[in-house]
XYZ file of N, CA and C in Angstrom:
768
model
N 14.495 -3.346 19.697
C 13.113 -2.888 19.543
C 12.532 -2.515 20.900
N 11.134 -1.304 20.698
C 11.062 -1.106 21.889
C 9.725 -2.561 22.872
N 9.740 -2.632 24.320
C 9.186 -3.169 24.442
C 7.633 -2.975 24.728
N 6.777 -3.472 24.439
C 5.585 -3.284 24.351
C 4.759 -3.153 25.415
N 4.002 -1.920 25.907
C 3.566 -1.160 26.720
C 2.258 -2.557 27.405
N 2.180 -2.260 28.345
C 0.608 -3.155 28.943
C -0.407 -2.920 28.028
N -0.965 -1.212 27.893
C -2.061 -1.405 26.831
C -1.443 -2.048 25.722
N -0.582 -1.944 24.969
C -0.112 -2.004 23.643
C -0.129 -3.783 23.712
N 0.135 -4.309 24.812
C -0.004 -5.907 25.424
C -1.419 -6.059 25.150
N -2.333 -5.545 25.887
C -3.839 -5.609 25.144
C -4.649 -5.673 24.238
N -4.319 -4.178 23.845
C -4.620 -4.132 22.799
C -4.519 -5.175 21.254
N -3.364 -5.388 21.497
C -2.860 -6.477 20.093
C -3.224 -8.097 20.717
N -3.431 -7.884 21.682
C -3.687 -9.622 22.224
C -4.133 -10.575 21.233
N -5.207 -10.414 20.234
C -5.410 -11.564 19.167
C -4.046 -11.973 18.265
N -3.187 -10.397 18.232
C -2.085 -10.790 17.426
C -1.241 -11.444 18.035
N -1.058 -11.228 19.326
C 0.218 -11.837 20.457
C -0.018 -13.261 20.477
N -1.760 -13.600 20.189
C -1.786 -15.386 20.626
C -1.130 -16.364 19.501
N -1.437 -14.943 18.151
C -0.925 -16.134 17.022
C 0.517 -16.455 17.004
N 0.891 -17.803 16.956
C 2.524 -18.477 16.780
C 3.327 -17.581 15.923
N 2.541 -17.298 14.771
C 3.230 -16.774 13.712
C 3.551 -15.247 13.674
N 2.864 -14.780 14.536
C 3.136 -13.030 15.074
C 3.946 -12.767 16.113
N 3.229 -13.245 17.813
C 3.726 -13.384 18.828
C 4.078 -12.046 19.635
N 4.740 -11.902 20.548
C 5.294 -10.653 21.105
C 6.391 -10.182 20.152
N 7.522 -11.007 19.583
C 8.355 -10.629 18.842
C 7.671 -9.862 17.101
N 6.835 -10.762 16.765
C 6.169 -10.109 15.644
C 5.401 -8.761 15.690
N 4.659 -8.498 16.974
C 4.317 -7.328 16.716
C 5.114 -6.226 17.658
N 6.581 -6.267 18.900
C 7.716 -5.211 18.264
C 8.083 -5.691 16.845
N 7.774 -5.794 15.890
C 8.423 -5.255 14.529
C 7.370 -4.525 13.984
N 5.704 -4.985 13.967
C 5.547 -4.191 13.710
C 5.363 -2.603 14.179
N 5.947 -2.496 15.541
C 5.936 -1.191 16.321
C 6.841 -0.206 15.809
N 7.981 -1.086 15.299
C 8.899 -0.487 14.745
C 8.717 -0.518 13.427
N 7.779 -0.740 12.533
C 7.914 -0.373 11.297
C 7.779 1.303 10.917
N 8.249 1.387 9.622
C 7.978 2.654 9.309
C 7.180 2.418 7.846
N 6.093 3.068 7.610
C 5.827 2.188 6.435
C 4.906 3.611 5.468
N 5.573 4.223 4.548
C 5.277 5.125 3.620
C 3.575 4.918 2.791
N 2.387 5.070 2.604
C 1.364 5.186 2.382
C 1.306 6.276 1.015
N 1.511 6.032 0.218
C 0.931 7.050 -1.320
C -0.715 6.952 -1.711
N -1.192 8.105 -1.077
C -2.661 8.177 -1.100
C -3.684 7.754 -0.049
N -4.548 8.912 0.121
C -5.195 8.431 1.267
C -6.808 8.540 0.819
N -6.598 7.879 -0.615
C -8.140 7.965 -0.952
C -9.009 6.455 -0.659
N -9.616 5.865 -2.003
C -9.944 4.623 -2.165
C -9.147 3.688 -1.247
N -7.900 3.374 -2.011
C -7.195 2.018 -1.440
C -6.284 2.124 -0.126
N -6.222 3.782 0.072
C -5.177 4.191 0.842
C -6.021 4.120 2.380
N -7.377 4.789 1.899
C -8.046 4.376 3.329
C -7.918 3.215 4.357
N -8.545 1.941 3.432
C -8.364 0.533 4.239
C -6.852 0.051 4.735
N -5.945 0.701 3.669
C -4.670 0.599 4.194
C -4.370 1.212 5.423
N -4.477 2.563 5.539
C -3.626 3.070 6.447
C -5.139 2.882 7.944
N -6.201 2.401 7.947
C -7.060 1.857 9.075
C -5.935 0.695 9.987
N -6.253 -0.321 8.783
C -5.753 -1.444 9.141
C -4.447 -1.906 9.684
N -3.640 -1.369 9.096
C -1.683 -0.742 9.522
C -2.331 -0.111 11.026
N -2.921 0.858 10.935
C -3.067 1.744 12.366
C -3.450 0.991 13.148
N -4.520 0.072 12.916
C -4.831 -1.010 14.166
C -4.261 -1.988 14.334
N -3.116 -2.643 13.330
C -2.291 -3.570 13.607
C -1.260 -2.759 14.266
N -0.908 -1.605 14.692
C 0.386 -1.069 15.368
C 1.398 -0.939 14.856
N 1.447 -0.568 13.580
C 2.770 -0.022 12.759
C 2.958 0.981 13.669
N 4.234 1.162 13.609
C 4.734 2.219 14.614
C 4.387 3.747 13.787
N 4.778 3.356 12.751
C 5.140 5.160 12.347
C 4.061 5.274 10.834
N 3.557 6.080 10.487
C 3.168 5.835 9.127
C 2.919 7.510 8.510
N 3.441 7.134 7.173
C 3.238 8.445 6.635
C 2.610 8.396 5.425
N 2.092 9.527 5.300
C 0.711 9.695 4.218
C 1.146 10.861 3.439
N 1.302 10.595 2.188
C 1.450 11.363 0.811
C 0.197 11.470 0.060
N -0.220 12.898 0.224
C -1.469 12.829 -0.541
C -1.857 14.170 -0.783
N -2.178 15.076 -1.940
C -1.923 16.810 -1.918
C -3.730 17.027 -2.143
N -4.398 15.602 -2.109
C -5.732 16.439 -2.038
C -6.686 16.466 -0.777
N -7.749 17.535 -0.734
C -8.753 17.373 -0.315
C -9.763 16.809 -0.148
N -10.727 16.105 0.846
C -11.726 15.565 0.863
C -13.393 16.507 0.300
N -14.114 15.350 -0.362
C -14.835 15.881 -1.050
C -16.099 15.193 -0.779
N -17.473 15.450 -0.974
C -18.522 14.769 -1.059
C -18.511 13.482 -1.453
N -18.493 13.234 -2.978
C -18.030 12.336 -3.425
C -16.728 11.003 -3.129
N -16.215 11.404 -1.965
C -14.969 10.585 -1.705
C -15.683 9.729 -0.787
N -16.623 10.367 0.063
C -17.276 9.045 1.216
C -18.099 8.051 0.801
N -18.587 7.635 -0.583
C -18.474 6.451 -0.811
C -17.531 4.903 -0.684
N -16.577 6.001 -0.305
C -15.621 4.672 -0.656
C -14.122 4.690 0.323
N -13.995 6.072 0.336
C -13.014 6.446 1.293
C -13.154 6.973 2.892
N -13.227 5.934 2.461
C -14.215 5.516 4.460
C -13.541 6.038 5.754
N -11.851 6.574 5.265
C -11.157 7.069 6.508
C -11.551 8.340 6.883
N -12.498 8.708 5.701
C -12.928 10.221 6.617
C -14.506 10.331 6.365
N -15.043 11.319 6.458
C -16.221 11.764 7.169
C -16.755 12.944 6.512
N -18.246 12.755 6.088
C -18.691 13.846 6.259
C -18.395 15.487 7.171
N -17.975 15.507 8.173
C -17.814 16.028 9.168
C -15.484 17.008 8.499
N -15.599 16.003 7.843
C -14.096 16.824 7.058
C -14.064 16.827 5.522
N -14.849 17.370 5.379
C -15.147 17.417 4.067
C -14.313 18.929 3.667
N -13.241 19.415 2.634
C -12.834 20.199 2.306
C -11.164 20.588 3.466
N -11.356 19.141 4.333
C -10.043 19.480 4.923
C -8.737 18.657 3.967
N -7.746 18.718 3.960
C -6.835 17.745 3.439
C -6.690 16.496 3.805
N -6.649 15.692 2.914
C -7.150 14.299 3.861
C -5.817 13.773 3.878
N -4.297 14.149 4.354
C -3.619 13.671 5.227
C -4.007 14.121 6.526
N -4.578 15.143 6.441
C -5.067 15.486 7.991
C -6.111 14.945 8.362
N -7.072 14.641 7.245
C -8.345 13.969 8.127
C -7.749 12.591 8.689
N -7.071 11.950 7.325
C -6.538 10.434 7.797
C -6.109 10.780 9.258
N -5.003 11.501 9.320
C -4.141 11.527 10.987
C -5.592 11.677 11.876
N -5.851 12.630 11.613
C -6.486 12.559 12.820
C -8.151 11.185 13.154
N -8.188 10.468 11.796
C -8.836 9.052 12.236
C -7.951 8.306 12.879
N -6.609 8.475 12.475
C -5.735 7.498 12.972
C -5.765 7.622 14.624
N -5.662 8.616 14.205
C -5.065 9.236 16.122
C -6.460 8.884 17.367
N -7.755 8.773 16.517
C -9.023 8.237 17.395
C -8.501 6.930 17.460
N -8.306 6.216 16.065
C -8.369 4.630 16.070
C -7.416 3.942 17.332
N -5.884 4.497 16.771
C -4.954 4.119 17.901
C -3.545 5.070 18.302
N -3.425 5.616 18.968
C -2.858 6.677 19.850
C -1.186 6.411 19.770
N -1.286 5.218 19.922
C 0.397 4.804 19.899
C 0.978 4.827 18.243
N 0.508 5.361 17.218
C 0.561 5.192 16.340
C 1.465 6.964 15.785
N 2.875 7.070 15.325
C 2.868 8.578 14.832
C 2.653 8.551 13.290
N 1.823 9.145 13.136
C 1.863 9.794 11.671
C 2.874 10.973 11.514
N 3.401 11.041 9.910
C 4.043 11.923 9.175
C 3.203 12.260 8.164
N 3.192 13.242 7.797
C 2.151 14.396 6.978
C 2.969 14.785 5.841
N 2.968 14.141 4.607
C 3.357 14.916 3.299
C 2.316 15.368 2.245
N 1.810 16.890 2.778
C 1.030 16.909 2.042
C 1.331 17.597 0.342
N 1.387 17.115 -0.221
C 2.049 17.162 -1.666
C 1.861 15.499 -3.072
N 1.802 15.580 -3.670
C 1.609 14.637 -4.254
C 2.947 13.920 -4.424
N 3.142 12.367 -4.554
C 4.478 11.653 -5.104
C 4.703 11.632 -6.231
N 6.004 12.087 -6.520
C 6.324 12.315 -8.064
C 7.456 11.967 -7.626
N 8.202 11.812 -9.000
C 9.915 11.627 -9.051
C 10.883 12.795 -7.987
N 10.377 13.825 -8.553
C 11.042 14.896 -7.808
C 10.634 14.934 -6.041
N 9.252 14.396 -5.709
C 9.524 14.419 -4.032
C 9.930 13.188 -3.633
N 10.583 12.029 -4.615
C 10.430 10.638 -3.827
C 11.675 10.271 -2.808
N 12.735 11.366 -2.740
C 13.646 10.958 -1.836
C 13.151 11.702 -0.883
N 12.786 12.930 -0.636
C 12.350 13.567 0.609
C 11.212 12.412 1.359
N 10.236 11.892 0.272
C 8.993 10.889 1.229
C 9.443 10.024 1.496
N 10.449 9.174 1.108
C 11.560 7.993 1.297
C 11.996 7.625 2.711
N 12.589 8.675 2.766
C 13.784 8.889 3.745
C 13.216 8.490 5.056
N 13.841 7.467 5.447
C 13.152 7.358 6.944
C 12.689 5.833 6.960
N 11.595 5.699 6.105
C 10.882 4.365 5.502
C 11.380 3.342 5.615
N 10.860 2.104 6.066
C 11.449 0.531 5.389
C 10.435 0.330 4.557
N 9.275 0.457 4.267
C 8.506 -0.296 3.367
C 7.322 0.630 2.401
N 6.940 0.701 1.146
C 6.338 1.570 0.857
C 4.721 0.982 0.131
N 3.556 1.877 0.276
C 2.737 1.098 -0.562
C 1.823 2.101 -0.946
N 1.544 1.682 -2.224
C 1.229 2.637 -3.388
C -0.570 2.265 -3.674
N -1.181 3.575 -3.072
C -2.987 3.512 -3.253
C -2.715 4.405 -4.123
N -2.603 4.753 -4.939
C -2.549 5.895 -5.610
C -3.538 5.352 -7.024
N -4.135 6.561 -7.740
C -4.806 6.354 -8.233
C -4.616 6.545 -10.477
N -3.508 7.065 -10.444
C -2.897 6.997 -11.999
C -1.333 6.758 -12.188
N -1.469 6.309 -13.019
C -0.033 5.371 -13.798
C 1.648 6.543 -13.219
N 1.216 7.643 -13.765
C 2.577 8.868 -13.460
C 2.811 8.535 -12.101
N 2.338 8.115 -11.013
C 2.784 8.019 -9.522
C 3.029 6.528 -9.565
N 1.985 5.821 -9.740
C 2.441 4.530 -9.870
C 4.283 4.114 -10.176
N 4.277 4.516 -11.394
C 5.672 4.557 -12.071
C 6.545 5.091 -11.099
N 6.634 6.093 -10.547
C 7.470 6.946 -9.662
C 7.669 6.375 -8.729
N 6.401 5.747 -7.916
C 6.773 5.252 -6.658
C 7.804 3.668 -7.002
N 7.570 3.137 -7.944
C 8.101 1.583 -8.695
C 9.446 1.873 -8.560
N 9.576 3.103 -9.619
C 11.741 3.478 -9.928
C 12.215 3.684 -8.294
N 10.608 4.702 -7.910
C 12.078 5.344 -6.322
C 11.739 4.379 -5.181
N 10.968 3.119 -5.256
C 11.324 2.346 -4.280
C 12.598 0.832 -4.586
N 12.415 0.857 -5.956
C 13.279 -0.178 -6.461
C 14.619 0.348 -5.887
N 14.964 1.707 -6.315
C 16.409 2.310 -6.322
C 16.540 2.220 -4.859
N 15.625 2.412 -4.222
C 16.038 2.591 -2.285
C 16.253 1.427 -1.996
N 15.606 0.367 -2.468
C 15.168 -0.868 -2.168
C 15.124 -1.202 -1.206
N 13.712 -0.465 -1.331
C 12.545 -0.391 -0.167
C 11.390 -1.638 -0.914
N 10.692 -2.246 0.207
C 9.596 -3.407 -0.752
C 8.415 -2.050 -1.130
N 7.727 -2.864 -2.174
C 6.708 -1.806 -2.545
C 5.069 -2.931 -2.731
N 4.323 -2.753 -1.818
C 3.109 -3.075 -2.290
C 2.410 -2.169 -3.451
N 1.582 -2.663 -4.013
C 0.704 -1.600 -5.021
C -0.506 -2.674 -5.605
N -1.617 -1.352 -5.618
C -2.845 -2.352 -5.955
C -3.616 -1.738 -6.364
N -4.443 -1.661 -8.192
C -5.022 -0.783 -8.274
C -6.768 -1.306 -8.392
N -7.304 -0.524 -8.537
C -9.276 -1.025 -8.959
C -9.725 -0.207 -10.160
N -10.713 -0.348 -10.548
C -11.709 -0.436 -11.556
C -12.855 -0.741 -11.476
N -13.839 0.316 -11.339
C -15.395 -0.380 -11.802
C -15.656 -1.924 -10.857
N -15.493 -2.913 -11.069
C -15.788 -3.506 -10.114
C -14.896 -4.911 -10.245
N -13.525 -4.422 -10.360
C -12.515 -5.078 -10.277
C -10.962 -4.654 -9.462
N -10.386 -5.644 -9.234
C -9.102 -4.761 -8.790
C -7.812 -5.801 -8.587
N -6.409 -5.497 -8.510
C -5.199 -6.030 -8.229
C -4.177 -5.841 -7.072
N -3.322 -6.797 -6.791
C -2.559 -6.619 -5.966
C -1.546 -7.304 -6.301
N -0.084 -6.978 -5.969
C 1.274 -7.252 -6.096
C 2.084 -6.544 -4.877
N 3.310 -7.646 -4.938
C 4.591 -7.329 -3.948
C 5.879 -6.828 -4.787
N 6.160 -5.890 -4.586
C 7.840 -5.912 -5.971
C 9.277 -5.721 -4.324
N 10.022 -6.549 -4.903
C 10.563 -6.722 -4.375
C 12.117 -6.556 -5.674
N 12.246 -5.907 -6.369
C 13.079 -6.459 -7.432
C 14.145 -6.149 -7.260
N 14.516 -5.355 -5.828
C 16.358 -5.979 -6.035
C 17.016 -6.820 -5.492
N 16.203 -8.120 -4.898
C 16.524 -9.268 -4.738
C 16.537 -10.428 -5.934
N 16.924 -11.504 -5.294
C 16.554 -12.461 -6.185
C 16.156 -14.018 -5.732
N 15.378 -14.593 -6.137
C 14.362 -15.653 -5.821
C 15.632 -16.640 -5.611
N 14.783 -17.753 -5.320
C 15.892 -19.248 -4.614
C 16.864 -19.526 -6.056
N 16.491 -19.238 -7.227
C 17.164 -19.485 -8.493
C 18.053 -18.700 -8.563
N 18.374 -17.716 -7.775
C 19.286 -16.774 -8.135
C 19.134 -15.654 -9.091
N 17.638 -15.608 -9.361
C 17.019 -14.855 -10.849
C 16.622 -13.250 -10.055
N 16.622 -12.169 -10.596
C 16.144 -10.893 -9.830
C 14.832 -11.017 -9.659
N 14.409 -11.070 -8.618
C 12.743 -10.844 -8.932
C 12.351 -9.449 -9.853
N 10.866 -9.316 -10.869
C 10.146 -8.452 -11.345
C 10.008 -7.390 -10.226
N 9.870 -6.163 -11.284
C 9.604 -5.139 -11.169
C 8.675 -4.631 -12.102
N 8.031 -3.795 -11.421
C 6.558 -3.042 -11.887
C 6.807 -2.974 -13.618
N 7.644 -2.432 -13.858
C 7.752 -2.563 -15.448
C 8.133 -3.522 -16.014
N 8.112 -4.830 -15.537
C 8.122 -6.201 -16.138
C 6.496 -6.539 -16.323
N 5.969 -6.140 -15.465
C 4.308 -6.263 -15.107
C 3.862 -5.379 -16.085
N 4.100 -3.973 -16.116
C 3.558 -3.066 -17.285
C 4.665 -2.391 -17.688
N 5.270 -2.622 -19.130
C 6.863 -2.189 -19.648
C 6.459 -0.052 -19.729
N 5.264 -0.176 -20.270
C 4.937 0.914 -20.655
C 3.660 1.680 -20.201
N 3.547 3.080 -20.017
C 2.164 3.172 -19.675
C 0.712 3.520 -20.778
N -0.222 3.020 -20.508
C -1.029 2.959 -21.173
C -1.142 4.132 -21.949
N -1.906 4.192 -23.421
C -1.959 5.580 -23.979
C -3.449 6.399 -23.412
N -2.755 7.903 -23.072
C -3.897 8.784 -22.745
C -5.083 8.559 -22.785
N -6.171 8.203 -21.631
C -7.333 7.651 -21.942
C -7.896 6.629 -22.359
N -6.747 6.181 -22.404
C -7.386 4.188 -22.517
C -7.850 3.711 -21.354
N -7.826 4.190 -20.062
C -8.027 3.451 -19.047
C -8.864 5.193 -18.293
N -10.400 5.424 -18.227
C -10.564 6.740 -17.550
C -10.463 6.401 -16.170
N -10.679 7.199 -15.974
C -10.705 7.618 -14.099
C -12.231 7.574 -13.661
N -12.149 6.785 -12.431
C -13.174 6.319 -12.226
C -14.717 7.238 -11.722
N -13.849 8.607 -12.008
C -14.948 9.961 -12.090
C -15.597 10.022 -13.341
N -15.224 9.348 -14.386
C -15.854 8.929 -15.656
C -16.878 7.414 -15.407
N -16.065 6.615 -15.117
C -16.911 5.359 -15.437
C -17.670 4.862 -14.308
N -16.937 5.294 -12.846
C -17.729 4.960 -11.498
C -17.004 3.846 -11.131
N -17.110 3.585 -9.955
C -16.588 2.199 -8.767
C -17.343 1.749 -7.787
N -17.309 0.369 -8.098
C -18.111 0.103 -6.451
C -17.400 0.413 -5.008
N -18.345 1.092 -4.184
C -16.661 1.296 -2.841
C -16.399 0.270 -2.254
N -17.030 -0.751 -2.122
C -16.649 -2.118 -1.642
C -15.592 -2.450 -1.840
N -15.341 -2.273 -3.257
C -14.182 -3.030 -4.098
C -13.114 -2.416 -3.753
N -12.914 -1.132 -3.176
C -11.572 -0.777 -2.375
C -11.045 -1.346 -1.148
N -12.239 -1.461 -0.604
C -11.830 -1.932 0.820
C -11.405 -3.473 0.381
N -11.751 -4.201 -0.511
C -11.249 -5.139 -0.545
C -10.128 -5.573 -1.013
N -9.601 -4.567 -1.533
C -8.421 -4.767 -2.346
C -7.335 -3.933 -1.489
N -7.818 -3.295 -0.424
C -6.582 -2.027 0.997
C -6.969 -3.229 1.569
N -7.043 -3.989 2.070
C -7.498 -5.080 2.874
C -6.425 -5.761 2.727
N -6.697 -6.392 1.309
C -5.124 -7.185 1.218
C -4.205 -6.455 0.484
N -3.927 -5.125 0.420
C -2.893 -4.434 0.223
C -2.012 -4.849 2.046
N -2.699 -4.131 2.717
C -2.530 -4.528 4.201
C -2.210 -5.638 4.385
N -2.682 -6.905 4.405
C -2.329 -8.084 4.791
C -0.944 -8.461 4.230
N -0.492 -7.974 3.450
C 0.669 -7.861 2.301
C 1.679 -7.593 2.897
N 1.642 -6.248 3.711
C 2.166 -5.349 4.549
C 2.896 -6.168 5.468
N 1.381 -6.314 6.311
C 1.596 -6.787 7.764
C 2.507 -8.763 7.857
N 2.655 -9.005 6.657
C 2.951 -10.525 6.208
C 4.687 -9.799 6.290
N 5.236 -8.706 5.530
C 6.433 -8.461 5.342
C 7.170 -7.786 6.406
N 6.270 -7.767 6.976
C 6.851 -6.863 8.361
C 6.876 -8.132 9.629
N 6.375 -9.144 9.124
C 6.687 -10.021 10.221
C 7.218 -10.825 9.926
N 7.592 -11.222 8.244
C 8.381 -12.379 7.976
C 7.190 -13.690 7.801
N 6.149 -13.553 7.523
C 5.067 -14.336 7.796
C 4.918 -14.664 6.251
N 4.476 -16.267 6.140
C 3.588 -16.698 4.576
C 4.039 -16.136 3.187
N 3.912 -15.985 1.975
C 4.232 -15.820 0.889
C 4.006 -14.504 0.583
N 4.808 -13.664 0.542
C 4.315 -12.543 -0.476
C 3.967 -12.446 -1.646
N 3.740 -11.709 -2.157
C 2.995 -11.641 -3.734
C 4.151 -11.164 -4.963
N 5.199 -11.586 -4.104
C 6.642 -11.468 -5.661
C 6.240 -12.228 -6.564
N 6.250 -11.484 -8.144
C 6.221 -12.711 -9.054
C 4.740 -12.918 -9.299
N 3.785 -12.507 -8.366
C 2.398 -12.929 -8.558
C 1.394 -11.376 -8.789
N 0.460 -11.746 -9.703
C -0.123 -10.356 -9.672
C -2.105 -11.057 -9.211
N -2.517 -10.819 -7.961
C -3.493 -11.252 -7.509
C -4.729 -10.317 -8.280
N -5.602 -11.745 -8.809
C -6.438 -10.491 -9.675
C -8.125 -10.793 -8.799
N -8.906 -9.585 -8.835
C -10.131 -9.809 -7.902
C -11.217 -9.377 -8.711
N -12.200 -10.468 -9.273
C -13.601 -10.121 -10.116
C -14.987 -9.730 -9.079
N -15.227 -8.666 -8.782
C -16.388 -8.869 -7.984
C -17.200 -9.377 -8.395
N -17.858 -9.046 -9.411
C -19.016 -9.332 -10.059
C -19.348 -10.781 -9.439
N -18.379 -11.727 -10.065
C -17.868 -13.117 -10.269
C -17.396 -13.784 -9.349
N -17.356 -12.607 -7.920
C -16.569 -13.209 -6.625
C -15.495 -14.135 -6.638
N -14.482 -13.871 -8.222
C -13.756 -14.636 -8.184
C -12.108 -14.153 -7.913
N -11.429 -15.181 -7.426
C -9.638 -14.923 -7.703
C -8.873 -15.316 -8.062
N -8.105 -14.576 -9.371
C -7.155 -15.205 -10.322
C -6.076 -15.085 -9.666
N -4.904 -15.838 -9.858
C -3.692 -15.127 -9.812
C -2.459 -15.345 -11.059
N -1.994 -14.500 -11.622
C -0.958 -14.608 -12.819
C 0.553 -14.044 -12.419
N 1.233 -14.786 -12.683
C 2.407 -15.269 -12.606
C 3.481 -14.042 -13.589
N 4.529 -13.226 -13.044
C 5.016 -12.613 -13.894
C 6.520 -12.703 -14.021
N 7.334 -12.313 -14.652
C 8.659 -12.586 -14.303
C 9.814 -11.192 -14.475
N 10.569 -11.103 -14.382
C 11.771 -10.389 -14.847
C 12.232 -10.521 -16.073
N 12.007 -9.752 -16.998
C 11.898 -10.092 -18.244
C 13.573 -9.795 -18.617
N 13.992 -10.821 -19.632
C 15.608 -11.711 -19.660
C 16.449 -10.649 -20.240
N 16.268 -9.440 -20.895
C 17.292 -8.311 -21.084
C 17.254 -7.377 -19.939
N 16.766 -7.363 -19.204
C 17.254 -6.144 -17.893
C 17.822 -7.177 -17.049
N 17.440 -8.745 -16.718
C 17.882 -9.223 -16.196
C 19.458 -9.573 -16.310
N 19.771 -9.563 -18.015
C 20.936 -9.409 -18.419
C 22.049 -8.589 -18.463
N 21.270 -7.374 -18.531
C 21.856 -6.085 -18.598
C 22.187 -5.821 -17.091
N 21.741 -6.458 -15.955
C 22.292 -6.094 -14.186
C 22.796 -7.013 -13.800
């Protein structure tokens, strides 16, 4: 790994004091490479927070534009880029926030068909994305790389988080779950609208890219429990946090 520059010594200094990070913890995260699907809602607080913790490399999959309506909540950009593509607005917040940081630019949406081209390169992937068809895509083409996959979605004034890790297997020797142990199937058309129908609080993103991030930055250092097996649930309203327990369900586990 490379060694860490004087500013880059500075800069991270709160991270360098902790035991559990150290100089060795953050070269890894210098050297991470860590794939970003979406740079709206959840993708914002993600790819801030990665950028100021010093992921080395990060790349942003995302084929839309910034809009009026997005700066409620998608805080990585600005009035001031409104109608630019917001992998470009993201890069270039990134590039104010922290300099040592390279971004990769896919501007295109993740689907099945681009997931080895956005892949390639990556150790770790995490999914802001905002409907089930990408969701799914990013689940199959990070399982098959086996690459880890964070993913975390919101609602109105709720939201989730999970780790899939599923081509390992836990201290039992059991495969850990995968996204379609969590949801076998996707919901039918319009059971669940888009939050251009029902509305979101923007709070509730940042809180849920927050610990999408912390998720991240935990697997990239080898640090505390990830969220295998666990699906972290967040009530604003109710300021409360569930967490539910999922498993690898016993015919795929059988069938590999």
């Amino acid at each position: 790994m490379d060694p860490l520059t004087p500013d880059e010594i500075a800069r991270y200094q709160r991270h360098i004091l902790l035991p559990e990070v150290g100089g060795a913890g953050q070269q890894k995260l210098k050297a991470a490479r860590v794939l970003v699907i979406g740079a709206g809602g959840l993708g914002a607080p993600v790819l801030q927070y990665l950028a100021a913790a010093g992921v080395g490399t990060i790349g942003i999959a995302d084929d839309d534009r910034v809009s009026l309506s997005n700066l409620q909540r998608q805080v990585i950009h600005d009035t001031g880029t409104i109608g630019e593509l917001k992998t470009q607005s993201a890069a270039d917040a990134i590039a104010r926030l922290n300099p040592h940081v390279r971004v990769i630019r896919f501007e295109e949406r993740f689907s099945t068909e681009t997931a080895a081209r956005h892949l390639a390169g990556f150790n770790l992937v995490v999914d802001g994305s905002d409907n089930f068809d990408t969701r799914y895509a990013a689940a199959d083409a990070a399982e098959l790389a086996r690459l880890p996959l964070v993913t975390g979605a919101v609602g109105r004034f709720d939201g989730s988080v999970t780790t899939l890790k599923p081509y390992e297997a836990d201290a039992n020797g059991t495969l850990n779950p995968g996204y379609r142990d969590l949801f076998p199937t996707r919901p039918p058309e319009g059971l669940i609208p888009a939050c251009a129908e029902t509305g979101i609080i923007g709070a509730l993103t940042g809180v849920i890219g927050t610990l999408m991030a912390m998720e991240v930055i935990k697997l990239i250092t080898g640090n505390g429990e990830p969220l295998i097996g666990r699906l972290l649930l967040y009530d604003g309203l109710a300021a409360r946090f569930d967490t539910i327990r999922y498993r690898r369900k016993r015919a795929r586990a059988a069938a590999e």
